[in-house]
Coordinates of C-alpha atoms and ligand atoms in Angstrom, one line a residue:
X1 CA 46.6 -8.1 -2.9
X2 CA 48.6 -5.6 -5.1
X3 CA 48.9 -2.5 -3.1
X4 CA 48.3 0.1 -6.0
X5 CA 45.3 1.8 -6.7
X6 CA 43.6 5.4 -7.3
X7 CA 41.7 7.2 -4.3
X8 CA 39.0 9.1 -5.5
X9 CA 37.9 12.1 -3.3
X10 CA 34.3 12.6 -4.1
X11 CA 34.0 15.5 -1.3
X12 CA 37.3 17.3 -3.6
X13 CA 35.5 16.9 -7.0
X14 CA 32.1 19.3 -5.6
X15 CA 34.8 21.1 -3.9
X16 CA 36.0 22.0 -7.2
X17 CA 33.3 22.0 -8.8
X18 CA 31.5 25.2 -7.0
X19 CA 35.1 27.2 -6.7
X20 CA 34.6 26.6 -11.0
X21 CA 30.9 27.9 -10.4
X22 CA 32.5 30.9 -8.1
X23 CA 35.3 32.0 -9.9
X24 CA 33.1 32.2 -13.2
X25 CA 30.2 33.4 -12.2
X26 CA 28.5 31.3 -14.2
X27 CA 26.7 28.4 -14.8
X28 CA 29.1 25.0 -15.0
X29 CA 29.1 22.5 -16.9
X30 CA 31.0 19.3 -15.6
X31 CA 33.2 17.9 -18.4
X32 CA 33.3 14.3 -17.7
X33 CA 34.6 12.7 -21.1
X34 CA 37.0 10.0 -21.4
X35 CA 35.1 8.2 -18.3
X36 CA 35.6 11.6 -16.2
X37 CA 39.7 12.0 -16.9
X38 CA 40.0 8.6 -15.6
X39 CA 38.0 9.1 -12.4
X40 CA 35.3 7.1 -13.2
X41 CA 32.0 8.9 -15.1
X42 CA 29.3 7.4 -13.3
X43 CA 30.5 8.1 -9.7
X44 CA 31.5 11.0 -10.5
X45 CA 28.1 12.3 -11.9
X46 CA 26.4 10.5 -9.1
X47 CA 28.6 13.0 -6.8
X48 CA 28.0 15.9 -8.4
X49 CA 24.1 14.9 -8.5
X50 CA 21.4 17.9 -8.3
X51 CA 23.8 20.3 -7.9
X52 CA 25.4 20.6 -11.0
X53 CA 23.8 22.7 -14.0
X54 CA 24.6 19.5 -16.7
X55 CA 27.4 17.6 -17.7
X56 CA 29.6 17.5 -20.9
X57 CA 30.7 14.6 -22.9
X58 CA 32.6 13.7 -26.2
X59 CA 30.0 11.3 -27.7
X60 CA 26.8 9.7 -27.4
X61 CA 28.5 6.1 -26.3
X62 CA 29.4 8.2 -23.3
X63 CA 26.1 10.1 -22.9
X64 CA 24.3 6.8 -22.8
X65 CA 26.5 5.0 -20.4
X66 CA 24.8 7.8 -18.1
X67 CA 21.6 8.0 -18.8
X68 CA 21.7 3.8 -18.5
X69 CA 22.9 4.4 -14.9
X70 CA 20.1 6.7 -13.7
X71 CA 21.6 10.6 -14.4
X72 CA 18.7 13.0 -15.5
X73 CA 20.6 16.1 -15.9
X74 CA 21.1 17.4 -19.0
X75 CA 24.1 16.4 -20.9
X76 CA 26.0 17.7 -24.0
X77 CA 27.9 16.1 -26.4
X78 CA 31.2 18.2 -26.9
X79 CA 32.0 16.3 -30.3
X80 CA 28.3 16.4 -31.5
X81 CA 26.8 13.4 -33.6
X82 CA 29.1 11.7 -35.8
X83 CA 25.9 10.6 -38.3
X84 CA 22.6 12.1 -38.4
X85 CA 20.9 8.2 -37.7
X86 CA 22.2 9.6 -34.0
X87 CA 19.6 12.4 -33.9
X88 CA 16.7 9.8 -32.7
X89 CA 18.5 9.0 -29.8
X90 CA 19.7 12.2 -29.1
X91 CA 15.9 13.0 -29.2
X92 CA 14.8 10.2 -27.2
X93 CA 17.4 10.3 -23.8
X94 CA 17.2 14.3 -24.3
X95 CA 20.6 15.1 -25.2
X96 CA 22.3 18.6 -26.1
X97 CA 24.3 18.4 -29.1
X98 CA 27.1 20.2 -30.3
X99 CA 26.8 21.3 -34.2
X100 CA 30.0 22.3 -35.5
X101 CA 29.7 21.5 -39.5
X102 CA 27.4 23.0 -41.7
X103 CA 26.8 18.9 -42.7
X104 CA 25.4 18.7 -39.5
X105 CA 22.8 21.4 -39.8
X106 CA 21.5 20.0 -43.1
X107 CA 21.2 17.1 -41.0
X108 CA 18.9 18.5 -38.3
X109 CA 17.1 20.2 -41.0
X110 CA 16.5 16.9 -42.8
X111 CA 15.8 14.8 -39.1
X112 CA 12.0 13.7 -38.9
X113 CA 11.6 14.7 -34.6
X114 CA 8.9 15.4 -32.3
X115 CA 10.5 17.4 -30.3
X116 CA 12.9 20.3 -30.8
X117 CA 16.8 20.1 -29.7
X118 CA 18.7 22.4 -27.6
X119 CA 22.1 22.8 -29.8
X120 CA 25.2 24.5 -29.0
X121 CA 26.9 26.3 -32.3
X122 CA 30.4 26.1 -32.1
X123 CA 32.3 28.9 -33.9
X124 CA 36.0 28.4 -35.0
X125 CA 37.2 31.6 -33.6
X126 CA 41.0 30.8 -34.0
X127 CA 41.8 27.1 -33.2
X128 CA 41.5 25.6 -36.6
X129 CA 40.0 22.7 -35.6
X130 CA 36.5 22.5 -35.8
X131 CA 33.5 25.1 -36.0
X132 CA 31.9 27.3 -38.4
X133 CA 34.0 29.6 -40.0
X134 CA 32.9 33.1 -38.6
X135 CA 31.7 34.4 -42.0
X136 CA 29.2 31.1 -42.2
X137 CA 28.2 31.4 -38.4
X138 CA 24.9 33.7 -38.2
X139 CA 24.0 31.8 -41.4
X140 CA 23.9 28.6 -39.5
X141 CA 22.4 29.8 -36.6
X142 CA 19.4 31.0 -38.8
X143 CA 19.0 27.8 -40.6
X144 CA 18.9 26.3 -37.4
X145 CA 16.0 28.1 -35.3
X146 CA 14.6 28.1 -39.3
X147 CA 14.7 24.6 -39.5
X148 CA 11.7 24.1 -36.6
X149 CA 13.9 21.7 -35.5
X150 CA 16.0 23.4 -32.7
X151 CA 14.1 25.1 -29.6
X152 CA 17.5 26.7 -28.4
X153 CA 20.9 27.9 -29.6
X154 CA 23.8 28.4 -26.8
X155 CA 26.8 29.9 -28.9
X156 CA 29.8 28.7 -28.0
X157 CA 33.8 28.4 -29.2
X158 CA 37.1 26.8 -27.6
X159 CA 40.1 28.3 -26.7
X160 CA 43.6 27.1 -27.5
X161 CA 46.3 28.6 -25.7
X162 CA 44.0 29.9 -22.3
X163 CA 47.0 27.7 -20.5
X164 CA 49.6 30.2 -21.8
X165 CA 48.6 33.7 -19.4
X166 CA 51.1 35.8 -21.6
X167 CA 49.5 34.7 -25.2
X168 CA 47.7 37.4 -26.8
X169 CA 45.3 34.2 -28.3
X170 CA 42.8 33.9 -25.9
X171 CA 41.5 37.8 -26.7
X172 CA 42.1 37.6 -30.1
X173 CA 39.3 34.6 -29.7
X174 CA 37.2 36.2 -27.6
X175 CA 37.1 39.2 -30.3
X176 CA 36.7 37.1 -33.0
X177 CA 33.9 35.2 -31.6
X178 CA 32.0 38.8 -29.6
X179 CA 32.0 40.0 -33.6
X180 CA 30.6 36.7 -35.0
X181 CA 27.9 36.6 -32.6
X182 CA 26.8 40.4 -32.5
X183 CA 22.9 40.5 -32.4
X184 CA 22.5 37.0 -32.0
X185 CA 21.2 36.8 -28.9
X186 CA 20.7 34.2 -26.3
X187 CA 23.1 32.0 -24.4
X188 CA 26.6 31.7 -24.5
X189 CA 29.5 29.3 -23.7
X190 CA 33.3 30.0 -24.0
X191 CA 35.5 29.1 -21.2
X192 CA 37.3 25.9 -20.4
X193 CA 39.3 25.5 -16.8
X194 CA 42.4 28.0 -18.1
X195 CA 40.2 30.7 -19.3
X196 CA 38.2 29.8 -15.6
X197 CA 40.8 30.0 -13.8
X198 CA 43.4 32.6 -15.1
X199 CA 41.3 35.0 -17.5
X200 CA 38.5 36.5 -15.6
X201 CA 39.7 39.9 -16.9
X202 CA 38.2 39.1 -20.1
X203 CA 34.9 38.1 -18.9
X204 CA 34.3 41.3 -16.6
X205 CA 30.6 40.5 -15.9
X206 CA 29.1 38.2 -14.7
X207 CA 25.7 37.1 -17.0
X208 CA 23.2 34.4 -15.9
X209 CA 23.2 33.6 -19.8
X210 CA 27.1 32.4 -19.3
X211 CA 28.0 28.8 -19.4
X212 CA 31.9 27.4 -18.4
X213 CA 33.0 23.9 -19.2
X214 CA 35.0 23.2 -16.5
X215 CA 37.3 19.8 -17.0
X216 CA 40.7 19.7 -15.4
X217 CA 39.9 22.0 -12.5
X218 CA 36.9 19.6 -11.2
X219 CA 39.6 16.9 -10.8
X220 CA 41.9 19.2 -8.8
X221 CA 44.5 19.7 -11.5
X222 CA 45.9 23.0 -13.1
X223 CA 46.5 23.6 -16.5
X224 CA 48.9 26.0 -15.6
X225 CA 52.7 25.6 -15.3
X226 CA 53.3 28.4 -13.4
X227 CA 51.2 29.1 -9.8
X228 CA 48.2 30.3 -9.9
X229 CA 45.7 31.7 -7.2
X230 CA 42.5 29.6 -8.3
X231 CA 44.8 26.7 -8.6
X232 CA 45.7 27.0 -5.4
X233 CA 42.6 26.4 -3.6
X234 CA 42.3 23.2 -5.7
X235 CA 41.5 19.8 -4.0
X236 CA 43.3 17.0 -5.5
X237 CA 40.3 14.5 -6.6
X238 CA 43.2 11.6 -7.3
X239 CA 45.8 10.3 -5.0
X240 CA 47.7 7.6 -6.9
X241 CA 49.2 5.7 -4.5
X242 CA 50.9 1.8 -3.9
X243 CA 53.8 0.4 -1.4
X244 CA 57.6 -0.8 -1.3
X245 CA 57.6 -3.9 -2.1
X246 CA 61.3 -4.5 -1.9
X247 CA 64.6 -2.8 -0.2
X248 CA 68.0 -3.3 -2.1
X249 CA 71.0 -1.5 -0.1
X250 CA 73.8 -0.6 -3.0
X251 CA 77.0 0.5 -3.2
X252 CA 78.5 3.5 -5.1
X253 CA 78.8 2.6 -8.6
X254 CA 75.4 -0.1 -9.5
X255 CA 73.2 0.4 -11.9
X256 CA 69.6 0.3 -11.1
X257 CA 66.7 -1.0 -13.7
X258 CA 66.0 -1.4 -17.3
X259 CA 69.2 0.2 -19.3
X260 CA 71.0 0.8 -16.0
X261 CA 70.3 4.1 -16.6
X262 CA 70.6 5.2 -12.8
X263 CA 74.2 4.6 -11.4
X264 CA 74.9 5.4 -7.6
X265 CA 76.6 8.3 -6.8
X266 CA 77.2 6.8 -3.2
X267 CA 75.8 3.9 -1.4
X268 CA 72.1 4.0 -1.8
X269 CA 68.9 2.6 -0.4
X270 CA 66.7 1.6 -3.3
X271 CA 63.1 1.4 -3.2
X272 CA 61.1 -0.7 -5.0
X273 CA 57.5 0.2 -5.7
X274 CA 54.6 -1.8 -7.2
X275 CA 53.5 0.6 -9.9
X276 CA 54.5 1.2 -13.0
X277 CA 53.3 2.5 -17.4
X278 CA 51.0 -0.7 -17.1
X279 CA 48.9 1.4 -14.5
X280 CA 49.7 4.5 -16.1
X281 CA 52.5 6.0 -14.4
X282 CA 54.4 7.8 -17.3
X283 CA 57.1 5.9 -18.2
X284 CA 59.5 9.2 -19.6
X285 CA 59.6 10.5 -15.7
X286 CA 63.1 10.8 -15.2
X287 CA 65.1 10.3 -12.1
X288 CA 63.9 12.9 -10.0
X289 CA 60.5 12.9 -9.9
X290 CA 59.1 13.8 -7.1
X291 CA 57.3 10.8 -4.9
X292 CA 55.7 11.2 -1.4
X293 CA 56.9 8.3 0.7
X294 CA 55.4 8.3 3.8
X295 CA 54.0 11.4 3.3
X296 CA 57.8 12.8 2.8
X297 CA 59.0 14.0 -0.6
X298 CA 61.1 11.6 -2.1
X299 CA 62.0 10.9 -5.8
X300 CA 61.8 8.2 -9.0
X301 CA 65.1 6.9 -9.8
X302 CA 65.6 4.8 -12.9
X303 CA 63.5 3.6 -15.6
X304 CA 59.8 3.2 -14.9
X305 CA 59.0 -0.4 -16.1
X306 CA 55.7 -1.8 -16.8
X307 CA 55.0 -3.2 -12.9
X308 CA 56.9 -1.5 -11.0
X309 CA 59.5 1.6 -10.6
X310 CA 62.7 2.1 -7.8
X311 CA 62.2 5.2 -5.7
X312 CA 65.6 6.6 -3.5
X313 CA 65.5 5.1 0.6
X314 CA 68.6 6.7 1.0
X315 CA 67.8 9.8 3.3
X316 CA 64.5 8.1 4.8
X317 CA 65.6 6.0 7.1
X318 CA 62.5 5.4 8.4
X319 CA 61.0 4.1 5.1
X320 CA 61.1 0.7 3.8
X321 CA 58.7 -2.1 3.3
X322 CA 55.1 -1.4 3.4
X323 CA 56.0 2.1 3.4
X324 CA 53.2 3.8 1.5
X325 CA 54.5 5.7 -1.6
X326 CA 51.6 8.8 -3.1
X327 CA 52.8 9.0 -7.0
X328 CA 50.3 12.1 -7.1
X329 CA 47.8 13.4 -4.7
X330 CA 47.8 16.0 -2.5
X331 CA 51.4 15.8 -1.4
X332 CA 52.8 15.3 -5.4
X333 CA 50.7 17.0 -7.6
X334 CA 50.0 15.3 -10.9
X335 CA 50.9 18.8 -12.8
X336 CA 54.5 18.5 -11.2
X337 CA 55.0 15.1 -12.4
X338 CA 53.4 15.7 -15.8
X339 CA 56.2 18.3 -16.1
X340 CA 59.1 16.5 -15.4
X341 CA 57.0 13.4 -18.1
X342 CA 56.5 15.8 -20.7
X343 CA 53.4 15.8 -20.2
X344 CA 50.2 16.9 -18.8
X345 CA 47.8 16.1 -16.0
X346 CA 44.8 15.4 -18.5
X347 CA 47.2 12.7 -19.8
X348 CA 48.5 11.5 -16.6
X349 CA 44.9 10.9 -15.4
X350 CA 43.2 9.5 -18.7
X351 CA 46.2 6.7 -18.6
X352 CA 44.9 5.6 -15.6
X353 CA 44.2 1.6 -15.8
X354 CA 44.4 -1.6 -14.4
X355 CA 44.6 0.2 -10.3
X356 CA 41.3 -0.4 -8.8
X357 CA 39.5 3.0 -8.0
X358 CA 38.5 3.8 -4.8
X359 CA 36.0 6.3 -3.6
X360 CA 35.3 8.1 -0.6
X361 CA 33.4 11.1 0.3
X362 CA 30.4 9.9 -2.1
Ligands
PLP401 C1 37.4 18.8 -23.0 C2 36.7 20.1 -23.3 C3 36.6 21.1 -22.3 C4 37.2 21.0 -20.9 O1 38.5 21.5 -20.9 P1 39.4 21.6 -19.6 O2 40.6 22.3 -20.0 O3 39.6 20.2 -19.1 O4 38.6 22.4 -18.7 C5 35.9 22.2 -22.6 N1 35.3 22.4 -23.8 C6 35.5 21.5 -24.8 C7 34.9 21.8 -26.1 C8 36.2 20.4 -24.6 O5 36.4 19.5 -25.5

């Protein structure tokens, strides 16, 4: 059998998941779109079970796919409804929607329901991609509790540079959003795993009415460049692993793979590894990279192709076939090699195909 395939560390993800609850102060929700960041939604509710306060989703294909396989806790949809026809069954597996168009509220003031929905208003507070402009926000908040139609209204907005800690952005936002909401009570949601994890100064108390989305963090990833003393205490949910499959021993001078874009500078010990883009391995990594082999650092040479990618033997003696070879985990971290990809670990992990998943600590 192929030796490559994902370990997921179930015990890691509620790790991470509490040190999100801890370091907010607040309640969490689990963000487990895009099939959990490539970790596998169902499993990864399952593991999070009664102690998470909800999960968060882009859309109601992925909502459903969760209620089918037995998960009672509540559930938002980050993108809302796409057509108001989706209201019913938002109704009837008691869903939390997003609203973030004013299309949308005509929409739930139009919907014939029996029971009224819990709605979270998103304001566009400075990312310019969707929410109600602040001027049109306590407008749509009263047509919504208006409407009899809503029982709750959790105000929310998103932040779009919380990953950079000297951007002025992330207050601006929080400003923005403070003055759009004043007097409109009730619950509140702002934070995503940056703003978590590296701007607790601007969320100096802690409120029982405060709600964090926490994504990247619950897989163990930063989405910071730079170190970071939440991300430190991290558990890597993902170790992306295979073996050498083959051992070439060239001199100085040989090209190695697609392009012969790695030449020896001296008599090398190529490794070759079964894993490459097909599984989701990014194929810009440049020589370099940093691979565990063994559990020792090592490094990508060449060009990644679609099966399989060369690693460098040369100063590990002790490596060679069967040696086992961690692309990210907890000795490579997937931030690193999203780095050197041009990349980023939410990319590295939503790649993630054709490896069979493996879970442990369920
Ligand atoms: C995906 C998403 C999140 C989670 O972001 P992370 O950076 O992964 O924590 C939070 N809020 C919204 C609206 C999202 O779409």
């Amino acid at each position: 059998m192929r030796p490559a395939r994902a370990l997921i560390d179930l015990q890691a993800l509620r790790h991470n998941y509490r040190l999100a609850r801890e370091a907010s102060g607040a309640r969490a929700l689990a963000v487990i779109k895009a099939d959990a960041y490539g970790h596998g939604a169902v499993r990864c509710a399952q593991a999070l079970g009664d102690e998470v306060n909800g999960f968060a989703v882009a859309c109601i294909e992925e909502a459903l796919e969760l209620r089918e396989s037995g998960i009672r806790q509540p559930i938002l949809l980050l993108e809302g409804f796409f057509e108001a026809d989706e209201l019913g069954l938002i109704e009837r597996h008691d869903l939390w929607t997003v609203v973030h168009s004013n299309w949308q509220i005509e929409a739930i003031e139009k919907a014939a329901l029996q029971r009224p929905l819990t709605v979270w208003l998103k304001l566009d507070s400075g990312m310019h991609r969707v929410g109600l402009h602040p001027a049109e926000y306590r407008d749509g908040y009263q047509r919504l509790l208006a409407s009899g139609k809503v029982a709750k209204v959790v105000l929310m907005t998103h932040f779009s540079r919380a990953d950079e800690l000297d951007s002025t952005r992330s207050a601006e936002q929080v400003a923005v959003f403070e003055q759009a909401r004043a007097s409109l009570g009730s619950e509140v949601s702002l934070r995503n795993s940056p703003a978590i994890m590296g701007w607790s100064q601007l969320f100096p108390e802690q409120s029982a009415n405060d709600w964090v989305r926490a994504g990247i963090m619950l897989y163990g990833a930063t989405p910071f460049e730079q170190t970071q003393a939440v991300a430190e205490r991290l558990h890597p949910v993902m170790t992306l692993e295979s073996k050498i499959i083959g051992v070439r021993e060239l001199p100085a001078g040989e090209p190695v793979g697609y392009g012969g874009r790695f030449i020896s500078e001296r008599p090398t010990r190529v490794g070759v590894v079964a894993m490459g883009y097909a599984d989701g391995y990014p194929r810009h990594a440049p020589t370099g990279t940093p691979v565990a082999i063994d559990g020792k650092p090592g490094s990508l040479i060449g060009r990644v192709s679609m099966d399989m990618l060369t690693v460098d033997l040369t100063d590990l003696p002790h490596a060679g076939l069967g040696s086992r070879v961690e692309l990210w985990g907890r000795d490579v971290l997937a931030s690193d090699v999203a780095i050197q990809a041009g990349s980023i670990p939410y990319q590295l992990f939503c790649n993630l195909k054709r490896v069979p998943r493996i879970y442990c600590g369920g």
